Coordinates of C-alpha atoms in Angstrom, one line a residue:
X945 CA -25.7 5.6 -13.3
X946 CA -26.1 9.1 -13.8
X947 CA -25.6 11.7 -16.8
X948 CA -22.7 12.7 -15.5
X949 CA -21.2 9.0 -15.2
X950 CA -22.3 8.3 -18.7
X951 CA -20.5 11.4 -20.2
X952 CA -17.1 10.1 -18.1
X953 CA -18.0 6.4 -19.2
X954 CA -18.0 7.6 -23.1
X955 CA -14.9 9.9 -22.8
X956 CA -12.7 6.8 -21.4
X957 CA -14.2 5.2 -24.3
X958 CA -12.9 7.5 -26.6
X959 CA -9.5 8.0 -24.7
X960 CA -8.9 4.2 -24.8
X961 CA -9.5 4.1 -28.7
X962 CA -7.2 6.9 -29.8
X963 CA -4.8 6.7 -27.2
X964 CA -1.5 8.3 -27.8
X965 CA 1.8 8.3 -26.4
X966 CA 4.4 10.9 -27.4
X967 CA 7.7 10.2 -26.4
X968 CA 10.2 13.1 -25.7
X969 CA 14.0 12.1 -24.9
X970 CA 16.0 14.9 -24.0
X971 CA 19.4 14.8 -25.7
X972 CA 22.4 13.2 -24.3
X973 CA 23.2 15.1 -20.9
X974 CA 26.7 14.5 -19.8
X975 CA 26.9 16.0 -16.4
X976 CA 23.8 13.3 -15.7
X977 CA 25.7 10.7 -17.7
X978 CA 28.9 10.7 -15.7
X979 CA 26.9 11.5 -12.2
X980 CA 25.2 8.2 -13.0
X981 CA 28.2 6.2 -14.0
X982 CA 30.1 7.3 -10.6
X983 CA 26.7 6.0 -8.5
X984 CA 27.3 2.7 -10.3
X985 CA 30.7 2.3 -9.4
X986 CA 29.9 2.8 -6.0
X987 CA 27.1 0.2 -5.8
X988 CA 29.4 -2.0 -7.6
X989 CA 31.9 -1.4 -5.2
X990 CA 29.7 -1.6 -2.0
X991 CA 27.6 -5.1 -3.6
X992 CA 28.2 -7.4 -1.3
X993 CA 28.7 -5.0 2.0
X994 CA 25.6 -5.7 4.0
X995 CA 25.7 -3.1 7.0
X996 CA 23.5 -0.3 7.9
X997 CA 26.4 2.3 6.8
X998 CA 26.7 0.8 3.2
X999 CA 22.8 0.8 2.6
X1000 CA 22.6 4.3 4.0
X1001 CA 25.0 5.2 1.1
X1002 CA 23.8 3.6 -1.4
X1003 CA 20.2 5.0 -1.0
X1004 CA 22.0 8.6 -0.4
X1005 CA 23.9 8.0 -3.8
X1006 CA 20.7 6.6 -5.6
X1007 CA 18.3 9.8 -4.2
X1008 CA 20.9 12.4 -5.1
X1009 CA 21.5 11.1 -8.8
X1010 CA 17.2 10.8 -8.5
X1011 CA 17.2 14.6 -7.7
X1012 CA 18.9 15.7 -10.5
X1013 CA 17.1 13.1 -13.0
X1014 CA 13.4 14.1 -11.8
X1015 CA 13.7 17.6 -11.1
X1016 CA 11.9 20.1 -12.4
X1017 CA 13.6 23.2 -10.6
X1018 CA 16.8 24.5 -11.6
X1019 CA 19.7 22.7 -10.2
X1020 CA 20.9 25.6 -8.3
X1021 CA 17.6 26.0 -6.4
X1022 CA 17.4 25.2 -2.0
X1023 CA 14.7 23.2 -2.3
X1024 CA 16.6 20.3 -4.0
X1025 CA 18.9 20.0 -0.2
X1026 CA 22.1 19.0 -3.0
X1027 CA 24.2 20.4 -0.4
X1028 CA 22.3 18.9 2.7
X1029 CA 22.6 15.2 0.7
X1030 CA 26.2 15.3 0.2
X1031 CA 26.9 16.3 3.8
X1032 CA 25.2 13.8 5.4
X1033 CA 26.9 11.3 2.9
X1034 CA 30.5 12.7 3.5
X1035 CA 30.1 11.3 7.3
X1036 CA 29.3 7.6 6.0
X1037 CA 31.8 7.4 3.0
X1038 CA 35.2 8.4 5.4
X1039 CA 35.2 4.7 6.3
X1040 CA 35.0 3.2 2.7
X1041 CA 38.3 4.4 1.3
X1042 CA 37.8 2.9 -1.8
X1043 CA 34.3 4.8 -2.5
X1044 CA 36.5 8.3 -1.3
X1045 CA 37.6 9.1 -4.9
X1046 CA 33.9 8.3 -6.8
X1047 CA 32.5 10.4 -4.1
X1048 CA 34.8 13.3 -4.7
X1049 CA 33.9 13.1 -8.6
X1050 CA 30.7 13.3 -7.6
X1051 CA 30.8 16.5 -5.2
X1052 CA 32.6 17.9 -8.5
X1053 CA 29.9 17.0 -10.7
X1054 CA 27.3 18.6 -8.0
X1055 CA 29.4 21.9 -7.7
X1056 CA 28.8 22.1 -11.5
X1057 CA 25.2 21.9 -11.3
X1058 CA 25.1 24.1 -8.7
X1059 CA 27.0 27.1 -11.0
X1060 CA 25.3 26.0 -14.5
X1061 CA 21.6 25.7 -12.9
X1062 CA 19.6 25.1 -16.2
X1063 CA 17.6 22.5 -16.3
X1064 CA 17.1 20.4 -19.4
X1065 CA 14.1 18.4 -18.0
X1066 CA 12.5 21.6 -17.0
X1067 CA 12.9 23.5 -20.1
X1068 CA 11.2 21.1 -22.2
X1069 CA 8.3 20.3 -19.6
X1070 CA 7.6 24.2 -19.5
X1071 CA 7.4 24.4 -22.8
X1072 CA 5.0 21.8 -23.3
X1073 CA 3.0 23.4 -20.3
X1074 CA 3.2 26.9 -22.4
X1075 CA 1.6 25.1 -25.8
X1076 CA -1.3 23.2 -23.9
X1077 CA -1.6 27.2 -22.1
X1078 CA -1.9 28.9 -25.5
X1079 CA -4.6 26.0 -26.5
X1080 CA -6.5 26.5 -23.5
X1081 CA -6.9 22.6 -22.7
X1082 CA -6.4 21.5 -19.1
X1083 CA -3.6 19.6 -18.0
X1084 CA -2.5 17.1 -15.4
X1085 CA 1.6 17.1 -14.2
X1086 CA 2.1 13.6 -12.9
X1087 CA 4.3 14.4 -9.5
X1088 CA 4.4 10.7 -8.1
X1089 CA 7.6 9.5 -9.9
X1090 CA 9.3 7.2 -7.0
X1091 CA 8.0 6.1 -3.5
X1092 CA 9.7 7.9 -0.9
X1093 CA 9.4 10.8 -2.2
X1094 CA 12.3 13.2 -4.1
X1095 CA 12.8 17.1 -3.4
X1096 CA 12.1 20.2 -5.2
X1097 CA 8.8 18.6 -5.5
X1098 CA 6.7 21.3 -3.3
X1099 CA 4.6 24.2 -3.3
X1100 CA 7.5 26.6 -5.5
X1101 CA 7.3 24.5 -8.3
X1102 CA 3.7 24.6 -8.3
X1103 CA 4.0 28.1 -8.0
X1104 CA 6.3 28.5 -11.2
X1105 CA 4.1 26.5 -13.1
X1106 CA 0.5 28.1 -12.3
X1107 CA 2.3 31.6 -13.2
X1108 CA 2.2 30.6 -16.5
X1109 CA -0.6 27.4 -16.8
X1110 CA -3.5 28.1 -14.6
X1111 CA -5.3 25.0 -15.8
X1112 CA -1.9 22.8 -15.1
X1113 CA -3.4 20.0 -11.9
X1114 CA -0.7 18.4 -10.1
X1115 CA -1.4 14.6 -10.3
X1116 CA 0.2 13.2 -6.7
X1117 CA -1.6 10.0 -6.3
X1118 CA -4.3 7.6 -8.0
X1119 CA -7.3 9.2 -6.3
X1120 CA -6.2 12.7 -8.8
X1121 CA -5.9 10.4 -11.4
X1122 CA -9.1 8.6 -11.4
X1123 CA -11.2 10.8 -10.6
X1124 CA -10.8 13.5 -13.3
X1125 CA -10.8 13.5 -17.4
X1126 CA -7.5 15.4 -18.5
X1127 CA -6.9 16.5 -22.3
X1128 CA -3.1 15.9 -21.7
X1129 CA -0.9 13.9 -19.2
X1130 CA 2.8 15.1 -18.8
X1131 CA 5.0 12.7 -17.3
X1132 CA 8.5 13.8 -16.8
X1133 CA 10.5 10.8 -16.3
X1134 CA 10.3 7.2 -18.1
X1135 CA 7.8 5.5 -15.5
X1136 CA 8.9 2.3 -14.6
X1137 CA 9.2 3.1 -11.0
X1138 CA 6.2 5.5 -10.2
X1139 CA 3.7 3.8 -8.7
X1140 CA 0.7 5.5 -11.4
X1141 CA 3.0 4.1 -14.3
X1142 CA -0.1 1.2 -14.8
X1143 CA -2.8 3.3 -14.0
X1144 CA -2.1 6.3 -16.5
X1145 CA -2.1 4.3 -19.4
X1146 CA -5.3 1.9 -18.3
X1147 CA -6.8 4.3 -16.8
X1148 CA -7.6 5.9 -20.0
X1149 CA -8.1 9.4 -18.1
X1150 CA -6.7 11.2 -21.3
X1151 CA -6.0 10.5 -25.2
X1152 CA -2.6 11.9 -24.8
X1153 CA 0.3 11.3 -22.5
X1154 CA 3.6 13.6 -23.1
X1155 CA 6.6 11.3 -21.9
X1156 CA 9.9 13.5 -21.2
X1157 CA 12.6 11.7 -20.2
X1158 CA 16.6 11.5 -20.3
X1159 CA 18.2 8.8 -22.6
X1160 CA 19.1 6.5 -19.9
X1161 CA 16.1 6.4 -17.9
X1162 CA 14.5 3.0 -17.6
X1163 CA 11.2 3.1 -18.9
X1164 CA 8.1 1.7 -17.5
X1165 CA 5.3 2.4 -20.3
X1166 CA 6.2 0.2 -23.6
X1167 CA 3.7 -1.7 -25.4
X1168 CA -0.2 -0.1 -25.3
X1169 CA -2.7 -2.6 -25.3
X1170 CA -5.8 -1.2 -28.0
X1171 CA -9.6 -2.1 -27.7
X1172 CA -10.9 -4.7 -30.5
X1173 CA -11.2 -3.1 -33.9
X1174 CA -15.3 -2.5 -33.7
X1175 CA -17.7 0.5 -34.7
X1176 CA -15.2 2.9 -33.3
X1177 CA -12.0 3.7 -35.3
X1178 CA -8.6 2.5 -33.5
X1179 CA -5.1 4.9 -33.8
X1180 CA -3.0 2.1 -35.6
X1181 CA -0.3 4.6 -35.5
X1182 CA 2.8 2.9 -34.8
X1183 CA 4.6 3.8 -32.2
X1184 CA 8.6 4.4 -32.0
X1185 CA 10.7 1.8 -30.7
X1186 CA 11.6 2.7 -26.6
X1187 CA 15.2 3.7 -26.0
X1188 CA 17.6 0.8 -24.8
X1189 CA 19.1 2.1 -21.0
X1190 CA 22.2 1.2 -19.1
X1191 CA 21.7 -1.7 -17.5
X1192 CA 23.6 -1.0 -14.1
X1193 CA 21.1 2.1 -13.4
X1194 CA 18.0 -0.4 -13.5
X1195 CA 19.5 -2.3 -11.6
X1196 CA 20.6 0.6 -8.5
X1197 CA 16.7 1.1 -9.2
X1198 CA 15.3 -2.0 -8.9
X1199 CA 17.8 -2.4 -5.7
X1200 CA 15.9 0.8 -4.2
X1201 CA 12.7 -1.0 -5.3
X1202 CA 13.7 -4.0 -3.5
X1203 CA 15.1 -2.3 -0.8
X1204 CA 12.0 0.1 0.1
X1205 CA 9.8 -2.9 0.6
X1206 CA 12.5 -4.8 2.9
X1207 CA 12.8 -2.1 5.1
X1208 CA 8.8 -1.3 5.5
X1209 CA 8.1 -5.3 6.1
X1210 CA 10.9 -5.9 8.6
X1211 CA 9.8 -2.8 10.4
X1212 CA 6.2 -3.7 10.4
X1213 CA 7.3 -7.1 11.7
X1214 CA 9.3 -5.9 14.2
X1215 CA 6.5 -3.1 15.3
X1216 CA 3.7 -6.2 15.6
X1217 CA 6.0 -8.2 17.8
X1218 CA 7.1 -5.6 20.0
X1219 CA 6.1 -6.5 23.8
X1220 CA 4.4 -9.4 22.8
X1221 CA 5.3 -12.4 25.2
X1222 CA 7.4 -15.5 22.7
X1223 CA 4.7 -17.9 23.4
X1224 CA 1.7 -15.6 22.1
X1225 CA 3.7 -15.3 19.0
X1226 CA 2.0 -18.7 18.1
X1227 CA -0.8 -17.4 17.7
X1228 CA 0.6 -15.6 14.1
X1229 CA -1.8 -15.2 11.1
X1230 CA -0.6 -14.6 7.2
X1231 CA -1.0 -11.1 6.6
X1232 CA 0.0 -8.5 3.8
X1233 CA 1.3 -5.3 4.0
X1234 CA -1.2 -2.7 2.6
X1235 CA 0.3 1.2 2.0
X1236 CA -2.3 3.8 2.2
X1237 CA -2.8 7.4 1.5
X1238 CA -1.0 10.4 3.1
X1239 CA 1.4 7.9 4.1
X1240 CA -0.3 5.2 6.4
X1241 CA -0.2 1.6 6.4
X1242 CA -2.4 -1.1 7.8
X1243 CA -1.4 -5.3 8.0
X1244 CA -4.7 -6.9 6.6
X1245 CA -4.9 -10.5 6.8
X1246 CA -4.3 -12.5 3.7
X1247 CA -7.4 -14.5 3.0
X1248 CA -10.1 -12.1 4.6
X1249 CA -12.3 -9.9 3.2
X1250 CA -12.4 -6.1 3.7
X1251 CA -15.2 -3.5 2.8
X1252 CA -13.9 -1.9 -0.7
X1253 CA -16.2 0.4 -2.0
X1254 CA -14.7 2.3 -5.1
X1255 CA -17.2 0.3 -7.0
X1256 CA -20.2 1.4 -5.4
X1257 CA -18.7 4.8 -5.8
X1258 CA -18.2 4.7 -9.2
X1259 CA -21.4 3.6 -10.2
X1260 CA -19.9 0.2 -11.3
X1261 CA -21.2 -1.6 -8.3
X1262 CA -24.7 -2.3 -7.1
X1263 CA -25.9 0.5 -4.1
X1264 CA -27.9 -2.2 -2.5
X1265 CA -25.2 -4.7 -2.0
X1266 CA -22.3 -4.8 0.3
X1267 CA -19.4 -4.8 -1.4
X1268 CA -16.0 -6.9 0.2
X1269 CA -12.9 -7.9 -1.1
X1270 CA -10.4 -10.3 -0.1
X1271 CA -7.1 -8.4 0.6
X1272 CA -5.1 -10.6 -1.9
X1273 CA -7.0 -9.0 -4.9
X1274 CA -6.6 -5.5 -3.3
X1275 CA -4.6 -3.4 -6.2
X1276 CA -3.9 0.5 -6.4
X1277 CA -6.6 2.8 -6.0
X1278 CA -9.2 0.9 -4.2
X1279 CA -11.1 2.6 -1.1
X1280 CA -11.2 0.3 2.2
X1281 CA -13.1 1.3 5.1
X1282 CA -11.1 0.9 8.5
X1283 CA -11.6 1.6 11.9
X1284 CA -9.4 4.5 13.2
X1285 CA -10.5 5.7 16.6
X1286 CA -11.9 3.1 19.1
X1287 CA -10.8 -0.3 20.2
X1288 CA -10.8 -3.5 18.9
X1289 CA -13.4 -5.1 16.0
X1290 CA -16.2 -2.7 15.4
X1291 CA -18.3 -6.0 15.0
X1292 CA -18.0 -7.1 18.1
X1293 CA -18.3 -3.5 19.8
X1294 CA -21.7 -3.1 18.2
X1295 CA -22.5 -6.8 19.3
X1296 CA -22.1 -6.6 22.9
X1297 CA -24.4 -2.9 22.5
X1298 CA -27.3 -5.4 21.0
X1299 CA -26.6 -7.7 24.2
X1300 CA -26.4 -5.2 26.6
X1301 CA -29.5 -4.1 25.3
X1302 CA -31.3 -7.6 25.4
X1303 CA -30.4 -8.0 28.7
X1304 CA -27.0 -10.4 28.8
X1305 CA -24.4 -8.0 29.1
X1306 CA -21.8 -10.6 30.0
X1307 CA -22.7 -13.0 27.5
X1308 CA -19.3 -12.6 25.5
X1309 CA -17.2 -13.1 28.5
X1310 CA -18.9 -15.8 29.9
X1311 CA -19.1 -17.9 26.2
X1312 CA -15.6 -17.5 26.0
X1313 CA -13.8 -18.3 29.8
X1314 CA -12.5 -21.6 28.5
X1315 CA -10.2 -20.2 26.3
X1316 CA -8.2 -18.7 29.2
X1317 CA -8.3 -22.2 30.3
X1318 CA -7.0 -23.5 27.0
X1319 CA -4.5 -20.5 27.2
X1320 CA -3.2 -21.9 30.1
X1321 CA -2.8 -25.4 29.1
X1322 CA -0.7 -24.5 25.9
X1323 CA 1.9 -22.6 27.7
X1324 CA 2.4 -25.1 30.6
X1325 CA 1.8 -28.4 27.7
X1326 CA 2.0 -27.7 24.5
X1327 CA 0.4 -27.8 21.2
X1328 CA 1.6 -30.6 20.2
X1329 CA 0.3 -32.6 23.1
X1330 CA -3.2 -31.8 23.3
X1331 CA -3.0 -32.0 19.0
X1332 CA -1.5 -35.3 19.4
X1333 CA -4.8 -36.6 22.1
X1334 CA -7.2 -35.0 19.8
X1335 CA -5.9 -37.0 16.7
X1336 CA -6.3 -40.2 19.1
X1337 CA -10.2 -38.9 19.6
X1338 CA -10.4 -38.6 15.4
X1339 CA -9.4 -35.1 15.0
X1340 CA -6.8 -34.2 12.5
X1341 CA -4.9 -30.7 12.6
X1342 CA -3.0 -29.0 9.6
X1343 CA -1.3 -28.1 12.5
X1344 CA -0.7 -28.0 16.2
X1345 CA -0.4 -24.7 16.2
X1346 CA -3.6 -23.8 15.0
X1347 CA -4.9 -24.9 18.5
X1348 CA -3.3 -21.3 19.8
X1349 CA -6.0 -19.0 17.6
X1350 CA -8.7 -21.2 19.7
X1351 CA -7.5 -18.9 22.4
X1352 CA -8.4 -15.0 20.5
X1353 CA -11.3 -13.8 19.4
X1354 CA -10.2 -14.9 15.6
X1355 CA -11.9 -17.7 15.8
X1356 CA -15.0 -17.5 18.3
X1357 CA -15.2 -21.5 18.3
X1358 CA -13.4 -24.6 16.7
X1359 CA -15.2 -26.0 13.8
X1360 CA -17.6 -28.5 15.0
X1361 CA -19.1 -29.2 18.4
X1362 CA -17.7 -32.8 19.0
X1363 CA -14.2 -31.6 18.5
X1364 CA -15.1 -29.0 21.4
X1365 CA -16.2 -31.2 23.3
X1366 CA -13.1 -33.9 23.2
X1367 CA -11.2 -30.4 23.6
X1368 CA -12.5 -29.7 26.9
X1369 CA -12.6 -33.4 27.9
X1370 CA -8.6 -33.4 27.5
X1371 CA -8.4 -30.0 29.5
X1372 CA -10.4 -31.9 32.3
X1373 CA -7.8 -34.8 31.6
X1374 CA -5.1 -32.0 32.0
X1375 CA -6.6 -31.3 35.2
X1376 CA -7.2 -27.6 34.1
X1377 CA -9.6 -25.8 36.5
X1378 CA -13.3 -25.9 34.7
X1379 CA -16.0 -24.5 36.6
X1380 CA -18.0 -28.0 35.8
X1381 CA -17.3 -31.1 36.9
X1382 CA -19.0 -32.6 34.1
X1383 CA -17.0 -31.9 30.8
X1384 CA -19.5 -32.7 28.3
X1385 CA -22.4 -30.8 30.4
X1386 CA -19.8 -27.7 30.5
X1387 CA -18.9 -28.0 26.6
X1388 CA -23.0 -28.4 26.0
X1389 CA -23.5 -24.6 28.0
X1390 CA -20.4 -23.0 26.6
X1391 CA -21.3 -24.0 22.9
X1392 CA -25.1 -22.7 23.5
X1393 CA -23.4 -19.5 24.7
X1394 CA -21.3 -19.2 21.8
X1395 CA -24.3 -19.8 19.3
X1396 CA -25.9 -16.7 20.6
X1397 CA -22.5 -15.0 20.7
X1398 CA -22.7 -16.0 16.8
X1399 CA -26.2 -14.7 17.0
X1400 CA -25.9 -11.7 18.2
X1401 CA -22.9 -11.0 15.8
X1402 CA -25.1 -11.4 12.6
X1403 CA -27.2 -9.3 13.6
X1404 CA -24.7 -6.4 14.3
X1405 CA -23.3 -7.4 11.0
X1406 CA -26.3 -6.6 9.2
X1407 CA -26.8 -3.2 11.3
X1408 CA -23.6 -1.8 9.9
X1409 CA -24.0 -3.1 6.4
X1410 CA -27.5 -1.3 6.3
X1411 CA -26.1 2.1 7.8
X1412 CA -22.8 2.2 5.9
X1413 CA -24.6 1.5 3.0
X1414 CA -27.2 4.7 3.8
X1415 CA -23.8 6.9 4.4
X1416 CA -22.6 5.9 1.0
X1417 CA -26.0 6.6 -0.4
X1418 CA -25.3 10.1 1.2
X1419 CA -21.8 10.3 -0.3
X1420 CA -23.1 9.7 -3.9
X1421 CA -26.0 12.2 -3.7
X1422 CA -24.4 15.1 -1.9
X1423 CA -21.2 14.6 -5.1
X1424 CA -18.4 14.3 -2.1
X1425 CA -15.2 13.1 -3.9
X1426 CA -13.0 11.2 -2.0
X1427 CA -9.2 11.3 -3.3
X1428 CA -7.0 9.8 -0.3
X1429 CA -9.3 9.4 2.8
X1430 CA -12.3 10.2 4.1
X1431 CA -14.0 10.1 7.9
X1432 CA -17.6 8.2 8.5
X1433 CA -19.4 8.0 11.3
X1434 CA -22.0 5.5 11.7
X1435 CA -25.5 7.2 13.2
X1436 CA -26.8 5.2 16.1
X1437 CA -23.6 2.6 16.3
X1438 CA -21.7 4.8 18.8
X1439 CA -18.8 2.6 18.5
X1440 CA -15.9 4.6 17.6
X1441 CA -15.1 6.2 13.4
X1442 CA -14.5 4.2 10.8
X1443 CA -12.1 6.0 7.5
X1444 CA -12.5 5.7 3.8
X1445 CA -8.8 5.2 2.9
X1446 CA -7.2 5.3 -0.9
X1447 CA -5.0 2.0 -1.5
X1448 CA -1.6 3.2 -2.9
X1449 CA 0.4 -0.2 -3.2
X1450 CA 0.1 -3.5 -2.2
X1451 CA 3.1 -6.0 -1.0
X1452 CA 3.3 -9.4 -3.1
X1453 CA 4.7 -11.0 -0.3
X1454 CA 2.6 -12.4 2.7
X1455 CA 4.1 -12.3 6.5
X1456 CA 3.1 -13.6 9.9
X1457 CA 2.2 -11.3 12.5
X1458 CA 0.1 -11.2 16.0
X1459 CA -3.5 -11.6 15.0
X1460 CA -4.2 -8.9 17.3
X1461 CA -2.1 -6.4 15.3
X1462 CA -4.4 -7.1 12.0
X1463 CA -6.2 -3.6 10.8
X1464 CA -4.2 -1.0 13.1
X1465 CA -3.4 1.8 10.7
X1466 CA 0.0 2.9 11.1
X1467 CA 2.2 6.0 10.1
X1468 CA 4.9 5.0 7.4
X1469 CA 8.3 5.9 8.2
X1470 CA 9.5 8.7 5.8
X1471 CA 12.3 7.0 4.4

């Protein structure tokens, strides 16, 4: 670890022994107060209507009363689209009569914005901005308050603020956060639905966090956890007690919390199974959804390891030793490495280089023809058949459908050789066309194939552990800090670019896709 990791290692130290939390809630705000009790009605109203229309108001309702709450501009300001949000609302509420007269009250309570622009919220944020100015102590603005995104949360209000705080950092995303030491933290709403609301606290990256919120925001930082009592001294200042908030507004925010997710699995679900024939949807493997940085997304299988290196970065981890990660024990802020430009599994590319280069080119292909054959003989039998004359021979299946990853390159070959060899004897049975007469003599070659296969896929293994290790070596010594992504290229393994991406969020819930759709980085839909 170097000097420079030492001095951050004892200044998270400190931070996470006099750790303090200021709480700041603004004064009643009635405009807010009745804007908020009209969006309730309305999802009250609109609970149990199911269709696209009624979501689409709901969210419109829920980002328009977020617009006002989060802003930091004044509320007469373009960049906030009030005017843009209401319109395209007006065109989905004509059909809900009963919503017609909240909606009106809430054009109304929108006009008054719009002619009485000051903003509470803002006010009190500058002037915290102005003190940490006249101190001359740098200061990070967190601007990740919801997923999706809110507007007025672009390059004027950065502008406003560096007129008057040169030293203010806009904190968008965990990669800001980690990776600098701030003397203060402002965050201008009550956290429980930013995605940083964890890592601010725990991530001990300052010894003071400014919390300005309004009355009725749900709050998302409560309790501090301290370090033992020990050689250090520990802030046993108590801490206020957190506001209580209207129930019905947490729960409008846990619907968008709920709802966001929804949308992003079923549309990843219905992106993997797009043009894929019903009987190769067999061949489905549990996978989680995995959001990225700069808005990408990747479905990693759940029980498989990826490269995660923010360890090795951080000093925390071992250079010398390649460092994976299962995707189940992913969380925010971790840095995968994915492939991003080539086809299919780097592995195997830089395998069948080694074999071209030893001579057997066609070693892959010909190690694997039988599972076309096998391919053939699920779709015109079944599973369940040739499961059911494998359990005669001794072989027992979790289940028939397991046989279908036998036929992708998941798997390069069942478990042991004498269940390949009963496989192929009932293919033969089958009358499937093998290009041996003699099944076990055929299972013998295939299985010798495979082993070099196997082989020859260790050894590419190693390759790119030894050279993406070198690169990281690089990355350490040359001080290059990576916040949301960063490109690699792999000297001598001319097989495509591999990217250093910043895990944002994680889903908690596991899906099946195609197995072939597993690692394909994807753009996430704005909304």
């Amino acid at each position: 670890m170097n000097n420079s990791s030492i001095r951050r290692s004892i200044k998270v130290f400190d931070n996470a022994t006099h750790l303090s939390i200021l709480r700041h809630e603004l004064n009643s705000f009635v405009p807010l107060d009745e804007l908020t009790k009209d969006v309730s009605k309305i999802f009250q109203l609109l609970r149990d209507t199911q269709d696209e229309s009624a979501r689409t108001i709901k969210y419109g309702i829920w980002r328009l009363r977020s617009t006002i709450e989060l802003s930091l501009l004044p509320f007469d300001d373009e960049e906030l689209l009030l005017g843009d949000q209401l319109e395209r609302l007006q065109s989905e509420i004509r059909y809900y009569p009963d919503v017609q007269a909240y909606f009106e009250r809430i054009s109304k309570i929108i006009s008054f914005f719009h002619e009485n622009p000051v903003n509470p919220k803002r006010e009190f944020v500058f002037r915290l901005l102005r003190e940490t100015n006249e101190q001359g102590i740098e200061v990070g603005l967190i601007s990740y308050l919801r997923r999706g995104g809110i507007p007025g949360w672009s390059g004027k209000l950065w502008t406003d603020i560096r007129k008057i705080v040169p030293l203010c950092r806009p904190i968008p995303s965990s990669s800001v956060l980690k990776n600098k030491i701030f003397d203060k933290i402002i965050l201008p709403s009550g956290g429980k639905y930013s995605p940083l609301n964890h890592a601010i606290v725990y991530g001990y990256r300052t010894p003071e966090i400014d919390m300005v919120f309004y009355k009725k925001e749900p709050l998302g930082i409560k309790k501090v956890r301290k370090l033992p009592q020990g050689s250090y001294p520990v802030d046993t200042q108590k801490k206020p007690d957190i506001p209580s908030f209207i129930e019905e507004v947490e729960q409008i925010d846990n619907w968008v919390e709920e709802d966001f997710w929804k949308r992003i699995r079923d549309e990843a679900i219905k992106e993997s199974l797009y043009g894929v024939p019903l009987v190769d949807r067999y061949t489905l493997v549990k996978a989680r959804l995995v959001l990225l940085a700069n808005k990408a997304r990747v479905l990693l299988e759940e029980d498989h390891k990826v490269i995660e290196i923010s360890g090795v970065l951080e000093g925390e981890t071992d250079v010398r030793k390649f460092p994976r990660c299962r995707t189940n024990q992913l969380k925010r802020g971790d840095l995968i490495v994915l492939r991003t430009a080539g086809s299919g599994d780097y592995l195997n590319d830089i395998a069948k280089s080694l074999m071209k280069a030893d001579g057997c080119e066609n070693l892959t292909e010909n190690a694997m023809d039988w599972k076309e054959i096998l391919y053939g003989a699920l779709t015109t039998f079944g599973s369940e058949l040739i499961a059911s004359r494998l359990k005669i021979r001794g072989h027992n299946l979790r289940d028939h459908k397991y046989i279908w990853i036998w036929t992708t390159d998941q798997v390069i070959r069942p478990e042991s050789s004498e269940l390949f060899v009963d496989l192929i004897s009932i293919l033969e049975e089958l009358e499937c066309n093998l290009s041996e007469n003699n099944h076990e003599k055929y299972a013998e070659e295939k299985w010798r194939q495979m082993s070099k296969v196997i082989h020859f896929r260790r050894v590419a293994g190693k390759k790119i552990r030894a050279t993406l290790l070198e690169q990281l070596r690089k990355i350490l010594k040359n001080g290059i800090l990576i916040e949301d992504e960063h490109h690699l290229t792999l000297p001598g393994l001319s097989s495509g670019e591999l990217t250093i991406f910043r895990v944002t969020d994680i889903d908690d819930r596991t899906m099946e896709v195609p197995y072939n759709k597993i690692g394909v980085v994807t753009t996430l839909d704005k909304n």
